[in-house]
mmCIF file of C-alpha atoms in Angstrom:
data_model
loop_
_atom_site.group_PDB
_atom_site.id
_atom_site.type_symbol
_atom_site.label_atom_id
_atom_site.label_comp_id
_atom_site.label_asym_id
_atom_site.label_seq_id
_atom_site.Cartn_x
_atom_site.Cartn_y
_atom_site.Cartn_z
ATOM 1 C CA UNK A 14 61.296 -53.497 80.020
ATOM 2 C CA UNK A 15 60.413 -50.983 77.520
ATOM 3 C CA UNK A 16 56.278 -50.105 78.056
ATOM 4 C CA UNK A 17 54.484 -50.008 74.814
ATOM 5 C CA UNK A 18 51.615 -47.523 73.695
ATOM 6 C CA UNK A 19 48.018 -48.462 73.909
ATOM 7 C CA UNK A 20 46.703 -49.207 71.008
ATOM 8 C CA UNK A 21 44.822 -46.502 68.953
ATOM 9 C CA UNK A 22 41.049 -46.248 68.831
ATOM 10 C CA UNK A 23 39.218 -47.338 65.899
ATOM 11 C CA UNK A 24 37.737 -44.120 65.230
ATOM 12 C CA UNK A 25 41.146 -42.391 65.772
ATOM 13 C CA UNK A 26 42.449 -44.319 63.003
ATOM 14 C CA UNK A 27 39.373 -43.241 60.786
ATOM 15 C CA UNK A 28 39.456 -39.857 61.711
ATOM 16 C CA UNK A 29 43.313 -39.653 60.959
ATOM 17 C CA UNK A 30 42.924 -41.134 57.367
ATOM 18 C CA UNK A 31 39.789 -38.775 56.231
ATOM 19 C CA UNK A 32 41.096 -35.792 57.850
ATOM 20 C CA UNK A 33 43.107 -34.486 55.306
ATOM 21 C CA UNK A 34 41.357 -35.152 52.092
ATOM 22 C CA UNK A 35 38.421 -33.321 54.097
ATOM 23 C CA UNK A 36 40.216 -30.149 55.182
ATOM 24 C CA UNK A 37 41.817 -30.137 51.440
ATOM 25 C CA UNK A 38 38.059 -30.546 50.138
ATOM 26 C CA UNK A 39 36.900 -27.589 52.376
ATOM 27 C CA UNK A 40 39.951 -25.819 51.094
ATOM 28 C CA UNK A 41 39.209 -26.379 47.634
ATOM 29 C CA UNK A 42 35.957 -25.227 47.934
ATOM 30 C CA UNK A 43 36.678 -21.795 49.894
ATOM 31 C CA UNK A 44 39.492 -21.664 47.217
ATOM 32 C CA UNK A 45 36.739 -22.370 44.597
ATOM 33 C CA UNK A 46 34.342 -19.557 46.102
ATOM 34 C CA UNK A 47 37.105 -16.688 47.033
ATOM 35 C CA UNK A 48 37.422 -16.851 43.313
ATOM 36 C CA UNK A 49 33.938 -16.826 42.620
ATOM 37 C CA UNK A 50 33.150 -13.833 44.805
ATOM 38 C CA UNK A 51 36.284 -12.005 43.354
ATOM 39 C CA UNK A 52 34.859 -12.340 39.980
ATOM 40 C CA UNK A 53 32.230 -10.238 41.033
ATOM 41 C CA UNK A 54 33.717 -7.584 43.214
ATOM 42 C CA UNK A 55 34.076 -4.367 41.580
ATOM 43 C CA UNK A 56 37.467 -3.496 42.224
ATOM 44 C CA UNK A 57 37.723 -0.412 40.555
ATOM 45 C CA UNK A 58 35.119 0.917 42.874
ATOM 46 C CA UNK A 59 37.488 -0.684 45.681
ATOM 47 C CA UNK A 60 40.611 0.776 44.556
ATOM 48 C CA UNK A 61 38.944 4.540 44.042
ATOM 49 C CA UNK A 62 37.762 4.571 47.615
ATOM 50 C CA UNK A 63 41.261 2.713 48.800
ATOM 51 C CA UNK A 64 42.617 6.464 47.221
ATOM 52 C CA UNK A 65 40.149 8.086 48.719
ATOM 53 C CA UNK A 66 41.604 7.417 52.285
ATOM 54 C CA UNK A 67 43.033 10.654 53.915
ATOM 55 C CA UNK A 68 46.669 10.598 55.299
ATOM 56 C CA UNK A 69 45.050 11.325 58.931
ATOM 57 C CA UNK A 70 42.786 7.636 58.916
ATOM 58 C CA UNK A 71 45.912 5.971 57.208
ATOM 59 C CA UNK A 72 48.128 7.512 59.970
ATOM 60 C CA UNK A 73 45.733 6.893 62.646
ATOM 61 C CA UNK A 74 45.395 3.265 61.812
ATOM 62 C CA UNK A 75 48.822 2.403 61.043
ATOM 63 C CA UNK A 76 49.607 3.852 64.719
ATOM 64 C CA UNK A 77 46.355 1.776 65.903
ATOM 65 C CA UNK A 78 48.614 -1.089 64.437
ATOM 66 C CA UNK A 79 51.836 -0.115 65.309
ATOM 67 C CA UNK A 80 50.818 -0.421 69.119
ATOM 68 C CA UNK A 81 49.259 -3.745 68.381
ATOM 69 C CA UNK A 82 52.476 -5.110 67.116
ATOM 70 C CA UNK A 83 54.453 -3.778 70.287
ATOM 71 C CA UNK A 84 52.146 -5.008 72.498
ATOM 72 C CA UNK A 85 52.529 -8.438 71.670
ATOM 73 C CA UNK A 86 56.411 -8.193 71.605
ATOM 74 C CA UNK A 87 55.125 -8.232 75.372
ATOM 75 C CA UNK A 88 54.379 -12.300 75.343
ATOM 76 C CA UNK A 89 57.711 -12.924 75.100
ATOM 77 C CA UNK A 90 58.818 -10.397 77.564
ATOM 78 C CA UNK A 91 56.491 -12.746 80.107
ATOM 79 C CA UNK A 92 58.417 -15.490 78.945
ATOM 80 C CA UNK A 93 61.429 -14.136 79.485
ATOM 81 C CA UNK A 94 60.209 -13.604 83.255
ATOM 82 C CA UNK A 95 58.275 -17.221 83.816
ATOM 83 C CA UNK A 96 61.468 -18.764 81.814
ATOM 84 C CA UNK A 97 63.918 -17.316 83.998
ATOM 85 C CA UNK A 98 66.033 -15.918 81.305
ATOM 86 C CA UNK A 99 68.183 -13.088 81.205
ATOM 87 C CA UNK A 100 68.712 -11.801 77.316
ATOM 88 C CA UNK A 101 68.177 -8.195 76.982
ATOM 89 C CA UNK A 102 63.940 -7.235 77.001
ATOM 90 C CA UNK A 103 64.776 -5.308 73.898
ATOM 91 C CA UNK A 104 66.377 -7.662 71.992
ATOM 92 C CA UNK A 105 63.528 -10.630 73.297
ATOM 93 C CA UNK A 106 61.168 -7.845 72.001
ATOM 94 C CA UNK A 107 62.731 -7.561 68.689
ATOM 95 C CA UNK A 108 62.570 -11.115 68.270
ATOM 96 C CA UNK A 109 59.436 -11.542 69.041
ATOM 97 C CA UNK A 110 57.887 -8.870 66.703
ATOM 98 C CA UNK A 111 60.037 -10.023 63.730
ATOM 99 C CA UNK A 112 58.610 -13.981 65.026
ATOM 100 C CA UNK A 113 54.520 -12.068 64.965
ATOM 101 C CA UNK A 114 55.374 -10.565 61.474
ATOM 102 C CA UNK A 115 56.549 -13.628 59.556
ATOM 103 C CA UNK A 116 53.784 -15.629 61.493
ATOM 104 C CA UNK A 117 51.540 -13.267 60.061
ATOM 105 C CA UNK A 118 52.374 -13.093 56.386
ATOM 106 C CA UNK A 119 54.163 -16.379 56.264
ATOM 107 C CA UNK A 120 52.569 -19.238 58.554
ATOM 108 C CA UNK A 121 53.038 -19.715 62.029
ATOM 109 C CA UNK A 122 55.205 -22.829 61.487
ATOM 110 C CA UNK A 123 57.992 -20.017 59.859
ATOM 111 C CA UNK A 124 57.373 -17.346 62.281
ATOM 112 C CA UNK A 125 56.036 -18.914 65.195
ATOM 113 C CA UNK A 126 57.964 -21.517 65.177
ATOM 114 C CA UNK A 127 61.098 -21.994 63.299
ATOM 115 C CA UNK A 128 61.658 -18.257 63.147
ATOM 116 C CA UNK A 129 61.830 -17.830 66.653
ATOM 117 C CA UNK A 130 63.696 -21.048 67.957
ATOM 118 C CA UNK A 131 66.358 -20.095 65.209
ATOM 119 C CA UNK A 132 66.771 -16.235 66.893
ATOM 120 C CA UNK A 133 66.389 -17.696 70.289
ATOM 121 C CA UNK A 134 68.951 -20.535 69.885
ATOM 122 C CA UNK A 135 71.613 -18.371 68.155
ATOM 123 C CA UNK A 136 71.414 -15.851 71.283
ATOM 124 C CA UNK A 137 72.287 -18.696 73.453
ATOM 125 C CA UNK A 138 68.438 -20.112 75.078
ATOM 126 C CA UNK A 139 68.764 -24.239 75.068
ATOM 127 C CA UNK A 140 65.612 -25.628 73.838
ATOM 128 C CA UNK A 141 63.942 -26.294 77.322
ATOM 129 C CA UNK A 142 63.987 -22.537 77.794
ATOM 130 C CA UNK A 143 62.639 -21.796 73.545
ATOM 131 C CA UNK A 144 59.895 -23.564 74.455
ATOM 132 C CA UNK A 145 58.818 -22.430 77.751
ATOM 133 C CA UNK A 146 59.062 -19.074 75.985
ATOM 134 C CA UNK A 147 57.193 -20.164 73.441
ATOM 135 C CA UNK A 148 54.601 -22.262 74.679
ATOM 136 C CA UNK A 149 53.538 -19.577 77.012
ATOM 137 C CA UNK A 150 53.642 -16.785 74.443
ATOM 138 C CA UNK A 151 51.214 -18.922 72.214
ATOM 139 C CA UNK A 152 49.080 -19.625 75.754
ATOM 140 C CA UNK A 153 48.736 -15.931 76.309
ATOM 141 C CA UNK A 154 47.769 -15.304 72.567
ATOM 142 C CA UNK A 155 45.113 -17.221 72.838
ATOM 143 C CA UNK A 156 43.481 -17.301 76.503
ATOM 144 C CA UNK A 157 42.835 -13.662 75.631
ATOM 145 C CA UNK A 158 41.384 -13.793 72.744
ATOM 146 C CA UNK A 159 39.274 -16.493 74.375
ATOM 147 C CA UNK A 160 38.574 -13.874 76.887
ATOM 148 C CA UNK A 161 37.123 -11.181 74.800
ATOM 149 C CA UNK A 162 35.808 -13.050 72.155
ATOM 150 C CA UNK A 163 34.206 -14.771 74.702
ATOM 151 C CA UNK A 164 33.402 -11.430 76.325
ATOM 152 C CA UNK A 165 31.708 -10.243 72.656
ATOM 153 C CA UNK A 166 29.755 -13.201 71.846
ATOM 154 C CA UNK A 167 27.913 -13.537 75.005
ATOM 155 C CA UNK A 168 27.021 -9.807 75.201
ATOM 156 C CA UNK A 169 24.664 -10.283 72.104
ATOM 157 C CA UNK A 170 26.220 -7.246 70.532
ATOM 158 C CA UNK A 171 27.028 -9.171 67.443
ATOM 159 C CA UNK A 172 24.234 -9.716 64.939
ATOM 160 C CA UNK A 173 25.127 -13.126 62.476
ATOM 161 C CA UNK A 174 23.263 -12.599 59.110
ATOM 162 C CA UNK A 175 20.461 -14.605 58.465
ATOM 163 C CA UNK A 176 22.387 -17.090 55.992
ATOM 164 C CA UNK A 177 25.839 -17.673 58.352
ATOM 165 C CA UNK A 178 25.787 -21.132 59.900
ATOM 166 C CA UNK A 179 25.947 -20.124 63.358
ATOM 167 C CA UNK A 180 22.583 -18.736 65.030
ATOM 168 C CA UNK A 181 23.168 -16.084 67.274
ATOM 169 C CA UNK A 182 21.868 -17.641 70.196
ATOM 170 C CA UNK A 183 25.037 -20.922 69.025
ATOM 171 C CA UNK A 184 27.047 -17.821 69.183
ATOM 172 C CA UNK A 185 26.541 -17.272 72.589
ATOM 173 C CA UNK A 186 27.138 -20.454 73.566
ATOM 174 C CA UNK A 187 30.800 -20.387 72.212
ATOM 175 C CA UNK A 188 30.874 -16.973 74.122
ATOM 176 C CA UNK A 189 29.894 -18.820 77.536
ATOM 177 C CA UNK A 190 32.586 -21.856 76.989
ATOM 178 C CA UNK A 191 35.518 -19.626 75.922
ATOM 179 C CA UNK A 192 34.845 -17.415 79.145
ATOM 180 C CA UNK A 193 34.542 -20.830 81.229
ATOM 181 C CA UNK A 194 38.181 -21.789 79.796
ATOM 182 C CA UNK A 195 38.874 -18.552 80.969
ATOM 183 C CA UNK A 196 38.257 -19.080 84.213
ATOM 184 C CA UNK A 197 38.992 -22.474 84.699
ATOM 185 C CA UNK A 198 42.662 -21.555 83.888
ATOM 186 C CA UNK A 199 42.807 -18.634 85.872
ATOM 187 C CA UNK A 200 41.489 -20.340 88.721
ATOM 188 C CA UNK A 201 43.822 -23.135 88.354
ATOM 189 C CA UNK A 202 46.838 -20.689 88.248
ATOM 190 C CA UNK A 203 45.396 -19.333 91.351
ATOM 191 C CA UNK A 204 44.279 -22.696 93.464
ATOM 192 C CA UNK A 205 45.845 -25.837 91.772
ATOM 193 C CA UNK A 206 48.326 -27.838 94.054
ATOM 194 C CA UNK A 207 49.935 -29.383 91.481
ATOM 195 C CA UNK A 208 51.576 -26.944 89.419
ATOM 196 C CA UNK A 209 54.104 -28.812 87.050
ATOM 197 C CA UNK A 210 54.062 -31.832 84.850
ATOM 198 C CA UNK A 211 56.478 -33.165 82.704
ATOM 199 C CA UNK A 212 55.590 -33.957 78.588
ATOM 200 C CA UNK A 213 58.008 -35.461 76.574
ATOM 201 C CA UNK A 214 60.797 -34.216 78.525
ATOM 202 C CA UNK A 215 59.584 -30.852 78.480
ATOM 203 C CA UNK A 216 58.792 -29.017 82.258
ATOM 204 C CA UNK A 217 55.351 -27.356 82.131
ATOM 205 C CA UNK A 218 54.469 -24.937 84.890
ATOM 206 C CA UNK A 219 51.703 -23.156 85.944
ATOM 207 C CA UNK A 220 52.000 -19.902 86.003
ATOM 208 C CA UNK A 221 51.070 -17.965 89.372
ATOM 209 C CA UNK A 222 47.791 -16.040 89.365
ATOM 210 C CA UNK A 223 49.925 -12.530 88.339
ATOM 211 C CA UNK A 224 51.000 -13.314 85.422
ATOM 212 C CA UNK A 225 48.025 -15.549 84.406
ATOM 213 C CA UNK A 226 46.309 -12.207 84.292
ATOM 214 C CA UNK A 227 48.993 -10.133 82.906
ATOM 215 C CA UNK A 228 48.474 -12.829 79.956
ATOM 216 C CA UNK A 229 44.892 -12.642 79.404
ATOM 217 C CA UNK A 230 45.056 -8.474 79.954
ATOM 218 C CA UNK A 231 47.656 -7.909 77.523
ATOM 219 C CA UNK A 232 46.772 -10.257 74.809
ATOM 220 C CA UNK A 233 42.783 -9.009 75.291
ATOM 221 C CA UNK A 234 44.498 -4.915 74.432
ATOM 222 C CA UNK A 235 46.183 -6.750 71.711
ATOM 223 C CA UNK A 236 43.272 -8.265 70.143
ATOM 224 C CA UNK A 237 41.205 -4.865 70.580
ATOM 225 C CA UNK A 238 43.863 -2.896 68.985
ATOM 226 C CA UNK A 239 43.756 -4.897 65.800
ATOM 227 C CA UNK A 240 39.863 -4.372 65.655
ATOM 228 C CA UNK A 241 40.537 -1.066 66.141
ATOM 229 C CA UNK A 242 42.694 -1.039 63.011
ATOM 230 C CA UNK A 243 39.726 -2.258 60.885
ATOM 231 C CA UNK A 244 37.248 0.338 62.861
ATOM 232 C CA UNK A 245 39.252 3.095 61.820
ATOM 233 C CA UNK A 246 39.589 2.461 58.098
ATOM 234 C CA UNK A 247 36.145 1.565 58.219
ATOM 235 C CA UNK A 248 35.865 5.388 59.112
ATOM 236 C CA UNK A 249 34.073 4.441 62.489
ATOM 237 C CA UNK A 250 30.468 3.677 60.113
ATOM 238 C CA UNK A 251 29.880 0.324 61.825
ATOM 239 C CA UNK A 252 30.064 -0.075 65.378
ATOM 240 C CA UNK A 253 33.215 -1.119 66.963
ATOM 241 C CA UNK A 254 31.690 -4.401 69.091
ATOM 242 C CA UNK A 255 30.613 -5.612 65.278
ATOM 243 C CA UNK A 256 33.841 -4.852 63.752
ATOM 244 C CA UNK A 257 35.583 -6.359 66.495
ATOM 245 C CA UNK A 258 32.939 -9.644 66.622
ATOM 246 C CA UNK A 259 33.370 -10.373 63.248
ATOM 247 C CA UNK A 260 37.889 -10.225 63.758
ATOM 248 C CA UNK A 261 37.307 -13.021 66.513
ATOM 249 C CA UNK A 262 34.766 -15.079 63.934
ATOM 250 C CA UNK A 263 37.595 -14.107 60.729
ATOM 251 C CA UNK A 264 40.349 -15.490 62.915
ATOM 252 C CA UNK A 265 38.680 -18.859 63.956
ATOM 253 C CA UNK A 266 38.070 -19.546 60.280
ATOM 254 C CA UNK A 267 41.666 -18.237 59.200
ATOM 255 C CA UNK A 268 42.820 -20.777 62.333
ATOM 256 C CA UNK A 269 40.798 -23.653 61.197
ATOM 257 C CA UNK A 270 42.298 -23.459 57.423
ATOM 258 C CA UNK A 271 45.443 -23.170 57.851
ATOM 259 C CA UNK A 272 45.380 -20.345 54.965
ATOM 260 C CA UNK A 273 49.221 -18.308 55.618
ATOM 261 C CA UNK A 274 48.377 -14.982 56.267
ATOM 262 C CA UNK A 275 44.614 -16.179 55.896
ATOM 263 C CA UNK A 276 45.002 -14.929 51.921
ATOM 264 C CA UNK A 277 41.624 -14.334 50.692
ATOM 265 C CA UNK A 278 40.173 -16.487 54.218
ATOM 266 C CA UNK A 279 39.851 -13.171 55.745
ATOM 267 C CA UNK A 280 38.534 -11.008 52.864
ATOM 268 C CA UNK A 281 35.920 -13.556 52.200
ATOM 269 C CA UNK A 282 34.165 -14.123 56.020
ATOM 270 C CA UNK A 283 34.814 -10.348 56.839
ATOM 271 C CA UNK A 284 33.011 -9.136 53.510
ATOM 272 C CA UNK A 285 30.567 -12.015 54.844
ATOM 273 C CA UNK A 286 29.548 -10.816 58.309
ATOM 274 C CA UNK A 287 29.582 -7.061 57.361
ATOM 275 C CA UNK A 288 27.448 -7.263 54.645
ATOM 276 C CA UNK A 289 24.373 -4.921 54.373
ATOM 277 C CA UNK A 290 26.730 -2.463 57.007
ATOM 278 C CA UNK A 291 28.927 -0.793 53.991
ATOM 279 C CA UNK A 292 28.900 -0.594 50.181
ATOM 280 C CA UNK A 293 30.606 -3.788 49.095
ATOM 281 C CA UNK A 294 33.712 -1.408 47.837
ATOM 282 C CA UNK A 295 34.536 0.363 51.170
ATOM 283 C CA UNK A 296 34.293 -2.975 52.954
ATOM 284 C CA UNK A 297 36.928 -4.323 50.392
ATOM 285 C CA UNK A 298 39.264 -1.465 50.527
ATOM 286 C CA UNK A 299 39.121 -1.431 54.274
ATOM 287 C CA UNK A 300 40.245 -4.835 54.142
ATOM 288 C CA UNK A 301 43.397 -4.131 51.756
ATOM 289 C CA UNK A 302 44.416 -0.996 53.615
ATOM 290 C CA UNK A 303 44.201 -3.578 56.708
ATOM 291 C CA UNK A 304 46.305 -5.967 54.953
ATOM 292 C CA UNK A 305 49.071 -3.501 53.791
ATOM 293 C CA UNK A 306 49.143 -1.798 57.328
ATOM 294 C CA UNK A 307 49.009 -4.540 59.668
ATOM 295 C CA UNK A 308 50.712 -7.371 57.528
ATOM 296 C CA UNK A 309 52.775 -5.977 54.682
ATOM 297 C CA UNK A 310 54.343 -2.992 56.406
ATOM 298 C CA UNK A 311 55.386 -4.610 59.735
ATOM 299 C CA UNK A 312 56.899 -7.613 57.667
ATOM 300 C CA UNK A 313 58.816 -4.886 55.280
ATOM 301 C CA UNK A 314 60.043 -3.213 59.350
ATOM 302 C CA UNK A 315 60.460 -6.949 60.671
ATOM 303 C CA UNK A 316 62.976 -7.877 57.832
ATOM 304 C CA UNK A 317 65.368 -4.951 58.739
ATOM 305 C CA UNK A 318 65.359 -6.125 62.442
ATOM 306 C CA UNK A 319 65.879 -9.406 61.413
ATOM 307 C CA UNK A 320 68.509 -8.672 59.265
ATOM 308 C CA UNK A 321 69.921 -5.834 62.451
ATOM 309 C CA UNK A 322 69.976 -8.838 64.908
ATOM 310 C CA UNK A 323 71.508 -11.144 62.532
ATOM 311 C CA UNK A 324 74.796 -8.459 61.966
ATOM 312 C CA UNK A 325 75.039 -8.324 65.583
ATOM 313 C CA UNK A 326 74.775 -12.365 66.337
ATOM 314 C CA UNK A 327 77.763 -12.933 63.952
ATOM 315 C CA UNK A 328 79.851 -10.021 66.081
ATOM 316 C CA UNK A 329 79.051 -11.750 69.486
ATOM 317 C CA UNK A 330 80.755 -15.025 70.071
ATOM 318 C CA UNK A 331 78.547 -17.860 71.423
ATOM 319 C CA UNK A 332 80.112 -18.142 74.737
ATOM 320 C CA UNK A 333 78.914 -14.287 75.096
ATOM 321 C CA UNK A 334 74.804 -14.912 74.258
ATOM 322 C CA UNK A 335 75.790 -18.053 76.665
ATOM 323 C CA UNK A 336 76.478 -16.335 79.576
ATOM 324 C CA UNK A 337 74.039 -13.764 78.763
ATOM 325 C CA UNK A 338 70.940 -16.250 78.780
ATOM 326 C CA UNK A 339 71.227 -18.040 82.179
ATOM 327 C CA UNK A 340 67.877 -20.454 82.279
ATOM 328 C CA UNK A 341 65.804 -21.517 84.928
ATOM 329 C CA UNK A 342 67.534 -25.203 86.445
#
């Protein structure tokens, strides 16, 4: 006899039927003030000091950004190891970076997502293995920028300005519970007896205490390497635990829209936060440099691996990528 679903809660149902018109209101209204504030940017002031950059910062900071990219081609690569798969790291690498670039620029849904299962399933992974891969690529993404967001909010080192709607001391608070989910996962990796469970079909396994911290240690040098990015082109004026505070506060508002490529999101709460620390134009120029370096560039590289990998697919024969990719019974 087929068991039925409990019934929703009341409030679920609520909740459900106001969510959207609410996040489309708050939308609107960032929409409504990102066009505001760009009315009143001077952006000939921006674009003279975005030519004012020397080749060295621009260099510097595209390198900063260039090792950011590579090191999260390294998610995967732990996927490939918890999965139990056996495609080539380099390829698994260059699937995953063209995967982070479209993410970027494009929504996670297309790069994250559909991107990646598309790349994965033409090399010959069944969809068990995709989203192993997956799921613990988006785990390590985000348990370490839990970890040094975390890290940077408790320390006090970042300074809210007197109108943001988090007090500092708030901040700290969200510092102490990301740390605490931190920990509580590592310590489950390390000490939990039960270590798999089963959700909607799918296997899920704890990982063992090893890789739980290769996952929180890589994807904390990722997140630092991206602030770095911004540091650099902010020619090292404001301090680096700022610039990197206000990154982790940027991409918790960019997370909670649902803005692709968090258009005009990120300008807005960055320019926010920093305010009072740089003229208005450097801040903004920073900020488009950052765009073009981190986003627009790797998605201009991404598209000729993408299009590389997708020569080579049609050369191998299925049954080849089959017997390559041998997952985990």
């Amino acid at each position: 006899m087929a068991r039925h679903a409990p019934p929703a809660h009341p409030l679920a149902h609520a909740w459900a039927r106001v969510r959207r018109p609410l996040l489309a209101l708050a939308l609107l209204a960032l929409l409504g003030f990102i066009a505001w504030r760009a009315r009143s940017l001077d952006w000939a002031a921006a674009w003279a000091a975005l030519l004012d950059y020397r080749p060295g910062t621009l260099l510097l900071a595209a390198l900063a950004a260039a090792a950011a990219h590579a090191l999260y081609t390294g998610y995967d690569l732990l996927g490939r190891y918890y999965s139990g798969h056996h495609l080539p790291p380099a390829r698994v690498a260059a699937t995953a970076f063209v995967s982070f670039a479209a993410n970027l620029n494009l929504g996670s849904m297309v790069g994250g997502v559909a991107l990646r299962l598309r790349l994965y399933a033409r090399q010959g992974l069944p969809m068990a293995t995709i989203v192993r891969v997956w799921g613990l690529s988006l785990l390590t993404n985000w348990i370490g920028y839990a970890a040094l967001a975390g890290a940077v909010f408790l320390s006090g080192l970042v300074q809210l300005p007197p109108e943001a709607p988090l007090t500092n001391h708030t901040l700290r608070l969200i510092g102490l519970a990301l740390l605490g989910a931190v920990g509580t996962y590592l310590a489950a990796c390390r000490w939990s007896r039960r270590r798999l469970w089963t959700l909607r079909g799918h296997r899920l396994e704890l990982p063992h205490a090893g890789l739980a911290l290769a996952q929180v240690v890589l994807s904390a040098l990722h997140w630092a390497l991206v602030a770095s990015v911004l540091y650099v082109l902010l020619h090292g004026r404001v301090g680096y635990p700022t610039v990197l505070g206000a990154l982790m506060m940027t991409s918790m508002a960019v997370i909670a829209l649902r803005v692709p490529a968090g258009l005009g999101v990120l300008e807005a709460v960055f320019m926010a936060l920093l305010a009072g620390l740089q003229p208005e134009a450097q801040l903004l120029a920073a900020l488009l440099a950052y765009r073009a370096l981190f986003y627009l560039l790797p998605l201009a590289a991404a598209l000729l691996v993408y299009l590389g990998l997708e020569t080579r697919l049609r050369r191998t024969r299925p049954a080849t990528a089959s017997r390559m990719a041998r997952p985990q019974a």
